[in-house]
Amino acid sequence: MNIDKLTPGDIPDKVNVFIEISDGSSVKYEIDKESGVLFADRFVHGALFYPVNYGFIPGTHAEDGDCVDVLVLASYALHPGTVVKCRILGLLEMEDEEGIDTKIIAVPTAKIDPFMAEVTCIEDIPAMKKAQIKNFFDRYKRPRGREMGQNQRIPRKGRGYQGNRTIIITLLWMILEKIHQ
């Protein structure tokens, strides 16, 4: 698959998300941008698993040089390599050893996943799902046997789920403008 031919989608209404990791998976995959092949990057330790589908918006570049990451909440696990049209709900902003790491939170369009049609903002996501996402990102890089507080990935105080869709759309436009300069 030539991912360079994939577009970001119909911003601001819909974005294309290339799924790298399925909801429920304990394997982190990364796409090789030259070949378009998914490689196993690492196994998530212990009983952890990805609580949502995880992917990126093709044709974008985040501050870390990779495509913009997206957490896709859906009724079902999506197969790695699938491209799904999504609606943006908000942001999850975290801090790790490399600095701020922002991920977009989205759901498939109502045509694709009618069960998610009523989820229109971050506040519509069930509290247990938010807790599951937070727990995963607090713990997934933690080496076995290490306690919390020792260089762990912890959300920055005063940040977290943000539901201002206008900011996200502006952010995406800035990213796309930067690419096309």
XYZ file of C-alpha atoms in Angstrom:
181
model
C 0.000 0.000 0.000
C 1.320 3.438 -0.889
C 0.235 5.562 2.068
C 1.595 8.699 0.384
C -1.485 8.622 -1.853
C -3.859 8.779 1.144
C -5.275 12.204 1.938
C -6.140 13.658 5.354
C -9.815 13.639 4.338
C -12.508 16.301 4.112
C -11.342 18.625 6.876
C -13.071 19.843 9.018
C -16.041 17.500 8.688
C -14.271 14.171 8.241
C -10.690 12.984 8.561
C -9.199 9.782 7.227
C -7.532 7.688 9.914
C -5.147 4.861 9.035
C -5.518 2.254 11.798
C -2.234 0.810 13.048
C -3.484 -0.906 16.212
C -6.845 -2.550 16.939
C -8.906 -1.945 20.051
C -8.029 -4.787 22.439
C -4.599 -5.518 20.937
C -1.495 -6.048 23.063
C 0.815 -5.546 20.081
C 2.040 -2.082 19.071
C 2.473 -1.836 15.314
C 4.261 0.891 13.344
C 3.928 1.474 9.632
C 7.066 1.660 7.525
C 6.398 4.768 5.459
C 8.539 3.642 2.517
C 7.046 0.171 2.036
C 3.593 0.738 3.559
C 4.034 -2.463 5.586
C 3.021 -2.736 9.250
C 5.764 -4.029 11.526
C 5.371 -5.269 15.099
C 7.132 -2.608 17.185
C 6.722 -4.161 20.636
C 4.396 -6.182 22.812
C 2.576 -4.314 25.548
C 3.541 -5.875 28.869
C 1.328 -7.557 31.433
C -2.425 -7.532 31.107
C -2.531 -4.181 29.291
C -4.214 -3.787 25.918
C -5.080 -0.841 23.707
C -8.475 0.451 24.928
C -9.327 2.028 21.544
C -8.337 1.730 17.913
C -5.132 3.701 17.329
C -3.899 5.290 14.144
C -2.890 8.471 12.381
C -4.121 11.035 9.866
C -2.191 10.505 6.612
C -0.566 13.549 5.045
C -0.024 15.348 8.354
C 3.037 15.940 10.516
C 2.994 16.437 14.274
C 5.755 18.127 16.264
C 7.540 14.774 16.677
C 7.821 14.386 12.893
C 5.293 11.549 12.712
C 1.746 11.848 11.422
C -0.871 13.198 13.844
C -1.977 10.372 16.189
C -5.664 9.537 16.586
C -7.557 7.459 19.150
C -10.661 6.072 17.424
C -13.533 5.039 19.684
C -15.724 2.608 17.761
C -18.242 -0.159 18.349
C -15.764 -2.736 17.056
C -12.047 -3.308 16.751
C -10.773 -2.176 13.357
C -8.213 -4.282 11.511
C -4.708 -2.749 11.217
C -4.305 -1.236 7.757
C -7.930 -0.084 7.563
C -8.672 3.546 6.679
C -11.773 4.875 8.430
C -13.515 8.251 8.016
C -13.901 9.914 11.414
C -15.377 12.914 13.184
C -13.063 14.741 15.604
C -14.245 15.069 19.213
C -11.271 16.581 21.013
C -7.704 16.140 22.216
C -5.855 14.089 24.776
C -2.685 15.909 25.772
C -0.034 14.062 27.730
C 3.557 14.566 28.728
C 6.281 11.954 28.456
C 10.071 11.919 28.565
C 10.175 13.556 25.124
C 7.735 16.380 25.956
C 4.082 17.058 25.163
C 2.359 14.304 23.190
C -1.030 15.237 21.761
C -3.495 12.738 20.335
C -6.780 13.510 18.596
C -9.864 11.679 19.851
C -12.374 10.737 17.154
C -15.241 8.412 16.274
C -16.164 6.899 12.891
C -18.784 8.815 10.927
C -22.417 7.903 11.646
C -22.666 6.182 8.254
C -19.858 3.795 9.242
C -20.724 3.338 12.933
C -24.298 4.422 13.770
C -23.771 3.391 17.406
C -21.321 6.282 17.788
C -23.600 8.870 16.110
C -24.673 10.358 19.440
C -21.093 10.790 20.637
C -20.505 14.364 19.508
C -18.067 15.695 22.109
C -15.631 14.507 24.766
C -18.319 14.780 27.440
C -20.333 12.073 25.645
C -17.573 9.493 26.176
C -18.439 7.285 29.173
C -16.352 8.002 32.283
C -15.169 4.380 32.424
C -13.811 4.598 28.853
C -11.969 7.823 29.726
C -10.508 6.126 32.810
C -9.472 3.118 30.725
C -7.682 5.354 28.201
C -5.944 7.328 30.950
C -4.864 4.151 32.739
C -3.443 2.692 29.537
C -1.355 5.757 28.694
C -0.227 6.117 32.318
C 1.121 2.566 32.256
C 1.896 1.236 28.784
C 5.567 2.275 28.663
C 6.251 1.231 32.237
C 8.862 -1.522 32.384
C 7.913 -4.592 34.396
C 8.471 -4.234 38.115
C 8.832 -0.436 38.160
C 6.618 1.594 40.430
C 4.681 4.688 39.405
C 6.624 7.898 39.721
C 9.874 6.609 38.193
C 9.968 8.266 34.762
C 6.440 7.158 33.928
C 4.169 8.600 31.274
C 1.704 10.706 33.239
C -0.789 13.259 31.909
C 0.269 16.813 32.662
C -1.634 18.549 35.466
C -4.320 20.907 34.264
C -4.542 19.178 30.895
C -6.321 16.116 29.580
C -9.499 15.711 27.604
C -10.275 18.866 25.670
C -13.386 19.222 23.608
C -12.862 22.422 21.655
C -13.345 21.209 18.084
C -12.483 24.638 16.641
C -8.986 24.490 18.119
C -8.460 21.017 16.689
C -9.647 22.004 13.228
C -7.369 25.066 13.330
C -4.484 22.838 14.415
C -5.098 20.480 11.491
C -5.252 23.361 9.011
C -1.937 24.697 10.354
C -0.370 21.262 9.968
C -1.654 20.904 6.409
C -0.520 24.428 5.456
C 2.963 23.668 6.796
C 3.143 20.520 4.669
C 2.087 22.283 1.473
C 4.513 25.229 1.815
